[in-house]
Amino acid sequence: MEATDFRCPTCGSRALTPNPDGSLTCARCGGVCEPASRVCPDCGAANPPEVERCIACGCLLNLVDLILEARLVPPGRRLEQAKLQAETVKEELEAASQERLQRWWEEEAERRRAMARAQMERDRQERQLILGAVIFAVLVMAAILIYVAVTATGPGTPTPTPVPL
C-alpha cells in the first residue's frame, strides 16, 4: 500500500506527502491524516503504526532514521552490505532455480511413466489381437479339414445301409 492509495479525509485528494512520523500531509489543503498503517519507503508495504522497521523488508519506517542510517554508514560498509544482499539474492535465486529444475524432472519422469504404461497397454492389445487371429485361423483350418474329411467320403464310396431287425 503506497501513499497514493490513501485519500485526504478533508478534501479527498490523493496528493499526499509522507511525513517522517508515518502520517501524511495533503498537498492541496494542508491537512494531516494518520493512515491505519505506515507505508515502507523502500518496498511500499503497509505496516502497523507501532513498528519501527518494515515487516516485509526490514527497512526503517522513519524517514529521518533511514536517511541518518544511510549517511552514518561508511561507503565501504555500504559496499559490504550490498555484496551480502547480492549474495543472498543469488542464493535465493539459485535455490528457486534448483526447485524448479527438480519439479521439471519429476514432471518429466511422470510423463515417461505414463508413456511406458500406454505402450504396455498397446502391446497387450496387439498380443490379444494376434492371439485372436491365430485362434480364428486354427478354427478355419479345422473347419476346412472337417469339410475335406466329410467330402472325401463322397458318392463313390459305399455307405453301409442299416439292416432292419
XYZ file of N, CA, C and O in Angstrom, residues 3-98:
384
model
N 1.458 5.697 -0.482
C 0.806 6.928 -0.068
C -0.288 7.322 -1.053
O -1.275 7.942 -0.678
N -0.152 6.958 -2.312
C -1.167 7.307 -3.312
C -2.433 6.486 -3.138
O -3.451 6.796 -3.725
N -2.384 5.420 -2.329
C -3.572 4.611 -2.076
C -4.503 5.275 -1.060
O -5.643 4.869 -0.918
N -4.021 6.284 -0.340
C -4.819 6.974 0.671
C -5.412 8.245 0.075
O -4.894 8.802 -0.881
N -6.496 8.712 0.692
C -7.117 9.988 0.313
C -7.162 10.877 1.537
O -7.293 10.408 2.662
N -7.080 12.165 1.284
C -7.170 13.140 2.368
C -8.589 13.097 2.934
O -9.565 13.153 2.167
N -8.740 12.975 4.258
C -10.085 12.915 4.826
C -10.839 14.232 4.697
O -12.063 14.260 4.734
N -10.115 15.337 4.507
C -10.759 16.639 4.410
C -11.258 16.928 3.002
O -12.430 17.251 2.798
N -10.341 16.825 1.998
C -10.719 17.218 0.631
C -10.797 16.044 -0.346
O -11.257 16.201 -1.463
N -10.322 14.869 0.051
C -10.382 13.696 -0.818
C -9.265 13.621 -1.831
O -9.265 12.743 -2.691
N -8.279 14.490 -1.749
C -7.174 14.494 -2.707
C -6.248 13.305 -2.464
O -6.089 12.836 -1.342
N -5.618 12.847 -3.539
C -4.627 11.778 -3.426
C -3.213 12.348 -3.384
O -2.257 11.582 -3.292
N -3.073 13.648 -3.450
C -1.759 14.290 -3.430
C -1.277 14.396 -1.992
O -1.324 15.455 -1.369
N -0.826 13.268 -1.443
C -0.380 13.214 -0.059
C 1.122 13.010 -0.005
O 1.687 12.241 -0.771
N 1.754 13.703 0.928
C 3.194 13.598 1.118
C 3.457 12.892 2.437
O 2.941 13.294 3.477
N 4.293 11.821 2.438
C 4.574 11.121 3.694
C 5.474 11.959 4.607
O 6.384 12.631 4.151
N 5.171 11.923 5.881
C 5.976 12.596 6.902
C 6.849 11.563 7.607
O 6.543 10.371 7.574
N 7.933 12.009 8.272
C 8.811 11.058 8.954
C 8.105 10.242 10.043
O 8.500 9.122 10.329
N 7.059 10.777 10.629
C 6.369 10.046 11.705
C 5.350 9.041 11.171
O 4.677 8.372 11.950
N 5.231 8.926 9.847
C 4.299 7.980 9.254
C 2.982 8.591 8.856
O 2.172 7.963 8.199
N 2.723 9.814 9.243
C 1.487 10.482 8.850
C 1.642 11.019 7.430
O 2.731 11.019 6.867
N 0.538 11.498 6.872
C 0.533 12.034 5.515
C -0.006 13.457 5.531
O -0.991 13.740 6.218
N 0.626 14.343 4.759
C 0.177 15.727 4.650
C -0.396 15.933 3.259
O 0.222 15.564 2.261
N -1.573 16.539 3.202
C -2.230 16.794 1.925
C -1.588 18.014 1.275
O -1.473 19.069 1.887
N -1.191 17.874 0.010
C -0.578 18.979 -0.719
C -1.625 19.996 -1.154
O -1.289 21.150 -1.429
N -2.872 19.629 -1.153
C -3.930 20.515 -1.618
C -4.459 21.404 -0.493
O -4.534 22.621 -0.647
N -4.841 20.788 0.633
C -5.453 21.575 1.700
C -4.546 21.716 2.922
O -4.858 22.474 3.837
N -3.438 20.961 2.973
C -2.519 21.051 4.102
C -2.932 20.216 5.291
O -2.267 20.236 6.329
N -3.994 19.453 5.187
C -4.463 18.620 6.288
C -3.525 17.434 6.517
O -2.848 16.954 5.612
N -3.476 16.993 7.759
C -2.639 15.851 8.126
C -3.561 14.682 8.466
O -4.538 14.842 9.197
N -3.237 13.519 7.913
C -4.035 12.332 8.219
C -3.108 11.216 8.678
O -1.970 11.119 8.266
N -3.636 10.401 9.555
C -2.902 9.256 10.095
C -3.477 8.004 9.435
O -4.580 7.587 9.768
N -2.755 7.415 8.523
C -3.279 6.169 7.944
C -3.241 5.055 8.984
O -2.500 5.127 9.961
N -4.028 4.047 8.752
C -4.094 2.930 9.691
C -2.787 2.146 9.704
O -2.515 1.405 10.619
N -1.975 2.355 8.690
C -0.698 1.649 8.635
C 0.379 2.590 8.126
O 0.098 3.591 7.483
N 1.622 2.226 8.441
C 2.755 3.020 7.965
C 3.264 2.398 6.674
O 3.406 1.187 6.577
N 3.548 3.250 5.716
C 3.978 2.793 4.408
C 5.503 2.753 4.376
O 6.168 3.723 4.730
N 6.062 1.619 3.940
C 7.513 1.477 3.832
C 8.001 2.288 2.646
O 7.487 2.132 1.533
N 9.004 3.170 2.842
C 9.503 3.956 1.718
C 10.289 3.110 0.718
O 10.470 3.518 -0.422
N 10.734 1.924 1.138
C 11.554 1.098 0.264
C 10.706 0.160 -0.603
O 10.835 0.149 -1.819
N 9.822 -0.622 0.038
C 9.060 -1.623 -0.733
C 7.582 -1.270 -0.876
O 6.863 -1.923 -1.617
N 7.082 -0.267 -0.139
C 5.690 0.149 -0.255
C 4.719 -0.711 0.532
O 3.514 -0.560 0.389
N 5.227 -1.608 1.384
C 4.351 -2.491 2.159
C 3.689 -1.720 3.299
O 4.267 -0.798 3.863
N 2.459 -2.100 3.644
C 1.751 -1.487 4.761
C 2.201 -2.172 6.047
O 2.326 -3.392 6.106
N 2.463 -1.373 7.080
C 2.941 -1.882 8.364
C 2.094 -1.301 9.484
O 1.548 -0.207 9.357
N 1.997 -2.029 10.602
C 1.274 -1.477 11.748
C 1.951 -0.187 12.226
O 3.165 -0.023 12.070
N 1.201 0.743 12.805
C 1.781 2.035 13.177
C 2.858 1.942 14.261
O 3.707 2.805 14.341
N 2.870 0.885 15.068
C 3.810 0.828 16.184
C 5.185 0.275 15.816
O 6.118 0.391 16.586
N 5.358 -0.325 14.633
C 6.653 -0.914 14.280
C 7.600 0.147 13.740
O 7.181 1.132 13.142
N 8.899 -0.056 13.997
C 9.905 0.883 13.511
C 10.517 0.419 12.193
O 11.036 1.222 11.438
N 10.479 -0.892 11.948
C 11.037 -1.445 10.714
C 9.934 -2.161 9.936
O 9.002 -2.703 10.512
N 10.077 -2.153 8.631
C 9.096 -2.792 7.747
C 9.073 -4.293 8.019
O 10.133 -4.931 8.112
N 7.876 -4.843 8.116
C 7.756 -6.276 8.365
C 8.066 -7.080 7.107
O 8.341 -8.272 7.188
N 8.058 -6.432 5.943
C 8.338 -7.142 4.693
C 9.826 -7.143 4.355
O 10.388 -8.170 4.006
N 10.480 -5.977 4.473
C 11.874 -5.896 4.018
C 12.858 -5.481 5.113
O 14.065 -5.515 4.896
N 12.381 -5.049 6.274
C 13.277 -4.663 7.362
C 13.773 -3.234 7.288
O 14.570 -2.801 8.119
N 13.315 -2.483 6.313
C 13.743 -1.090 6.147
C 13.153 -0.237 7.277
O 12.052 -0.490 7.760
N 13.921 0.789 7.704
C 13.411 1.710 8.717
C 12.219 2.475 8.167
O 12.246 2.946 7.028
N 11.181 2.613 8.977
C 9.981 3.307 8.512
C 10.045 4.802 8.775
O 9.352 5.571 8.123
N 10.863 5.211 9.714
C 11.026 6.631 9.985
C 12.006 7.172 8.952
O 13.160 6.765 8.887
N 11.563 8.093 8.128
C 12.364 8.612 7.039
C 13.653 9.256 7.535
O 14.712 9.088 6.942
N 13.592 9.975 8.643
C 14.792 10.626 9.189
C 15.810 9.563 9.602
O 17.001 9.668 9.282
N 15.354 8.519 10.301
C 16.261 7.445 10.702
C 16.860 6.749 9.482
O 18.028 6.377 9.484
N 16.057 6.578 8.456
C 16.534 5.946 7.236
C 17.648 6.769 6.603
O 18.692 6.234 6.216
N 17.452 8.083 6.515
C 18.470 8.959 5.933
C 19.721 8.974 6.799
O 20.845 8.867 6.293
N 19.541 9.082 8.107
C 20.698 9.091 9.012
C 21.461 7.773 8.931
O 22.699 7.780 8.901
N 20.757 6.676 8.908
C 21.422 5.379 8.832
C 22.225 5.260 7.543
O 23.356 4.770 7.540
N 21.676 5.750 6.457
C 22.379 5.680 5.179
C 23.618 6.582 5.182
O 24.652 6.227 4.617
N 23.542 7.750 5.831
C 24.676 8.690 5.863
C 25.729 8.298 6.888
O 26.892 8.597 6.703
N 25.330 7.632 7.957
C 26.283 7.279 9.005
C 27.094 6.028 8.661
O 28.162 5.818 9.220
N 26.600 5.228 7.744
C 27.330 4.026 7.347
C 28.433 4.430 6.375
O 28.182 5.116 5.388
N 29.688 4.056 6.661
C 30.779 4.398 5.751
C 30.577 3.724 4.387
O 29.959 2.655 4.300
N 31.101 4.340 3.334
C 30.900 3.792 1.982
C 31.380 2.340 1.854
O 30.755 1.541 1.180
N 32.495 1.994 2.516
C 32.987 0.619 2.450
C 31.997 -0.359 3.058
O 31.797 -1.464 2.561
N 31.389 0.047 4.148
C 30.394 -0.802 4.814
C 29.147 -0.951 3.933
O 28.557 -2.026 3.858
N 28.765 0.149 3.268
C 27.617 0.076 2.353
C 27.895 -0.918 1.229
O 27.021 -1.679 0.829
N 29.135 -0.913 0.742
C 29.519 -1.843 -0.314
C 29.449 -3.277 0.197
O 28.949 -4.173 -0.494
N 29.921 -3.519 1.422
C 29.835 -4.846 2.020
C 28.381 -5.290 2.166
O 28.040 -6.442 1.891
N 27.519 -4.357 2.623
C 26.102 -4.687 2.761
C 25.488 -5.039 1.406
O 24.708 -5.984 1.290
N 25.860 -4.279 0.379
C 25.341 -4.554 -0.958
C 25.810 -5.917 -1.448
O 25.047 -6.670 -2.068
N 27.077 -6.262 -1.155
C 27.593 -7.566 -1.561
C 26.849 -8.692 -0.837
O 26.501 -9.705 -1.443
N 26.615 -8.502 0.468
C 25.882 -9.513 1.235
C 24.461 -9.685 0.688
O 23.966 -10.805 0.565
N 23.832 -8.558 0.381
C 22.479 -8.628 -0.180
C 22.507 -9.327 -1.534
O 21.622 -10.136 -1.841
N 23.540 -9.025 -2.336
C 23.649 -9.665 -3.648
C 23.852 -11.167 -3.493
O 23.258 -11.963 -4.234
N 24.686 -11.572 -2.535
C 24.904 -12.998 -2.300
C 23.606 -13.673 -1.854
O 23.289 -14.778 -2.299
N 22.876 -13.003 -0.982
C 21.612 -13.567 -0.505
C 20.629 -13.722 -1.652
O 19.986 -14.761 -1.795
N 20.526 -12.692 -2.476
C 19.615 -12.753 -3.627
C 20.046 -13.866 -4.567
O 19.223 -14.638 -5.065
N 21.362 -13.968 -4.787
C 21.868 -15.016 -5.680
C 21.536 -16.397 -5.118
O 21.100 -17.285 -5.863
N 21.733 -16.593 -3.826
C 21.417 -17.888 -3.204
C 19.926 -18.199 -3.306
O 19.543 -19.335 -3.585
N 19.085 -17.194 -3.078
C 17.639 -17.402 -3.176
C 17.236 -17.767 -4.596
O 16.416 -18.669 -4.814
N 17.827 -17.060 -5.572
C 17.516 -17.356 -6.969
C 18.009 -18.754 -7.354
O 17.320 -19.482 -8.072
N 19.186 -19.125 -6.874
C 19.725 -20.450 -7.162
C 18.839 -21.532 -6.552
O 18.551 -22.549 -7.188
N 18.400 -21.304 -5.315
C 17.525 -22.280 -4.656
C 16.204 -22.405 -5.417
O 15.697 -23.515 -5.629
N 15.655 -21.275 -5.843
C 14.404 -21.307 -6.606
C 14.606 -22.019 -7.943
O 13.746 -22.794 -8.380
N 15.751 -21.773 -8.565
C 16.048 -22.425 -9.836
C 16.182 -23.933 -9.650
O 15.663 -24.716 -10.453
N 16.871 -24.361 -8.591
C 17.020 -25.790 -8.320
C 15.658 -26.436 -8.044
O 15.396 -27.558 -8.477
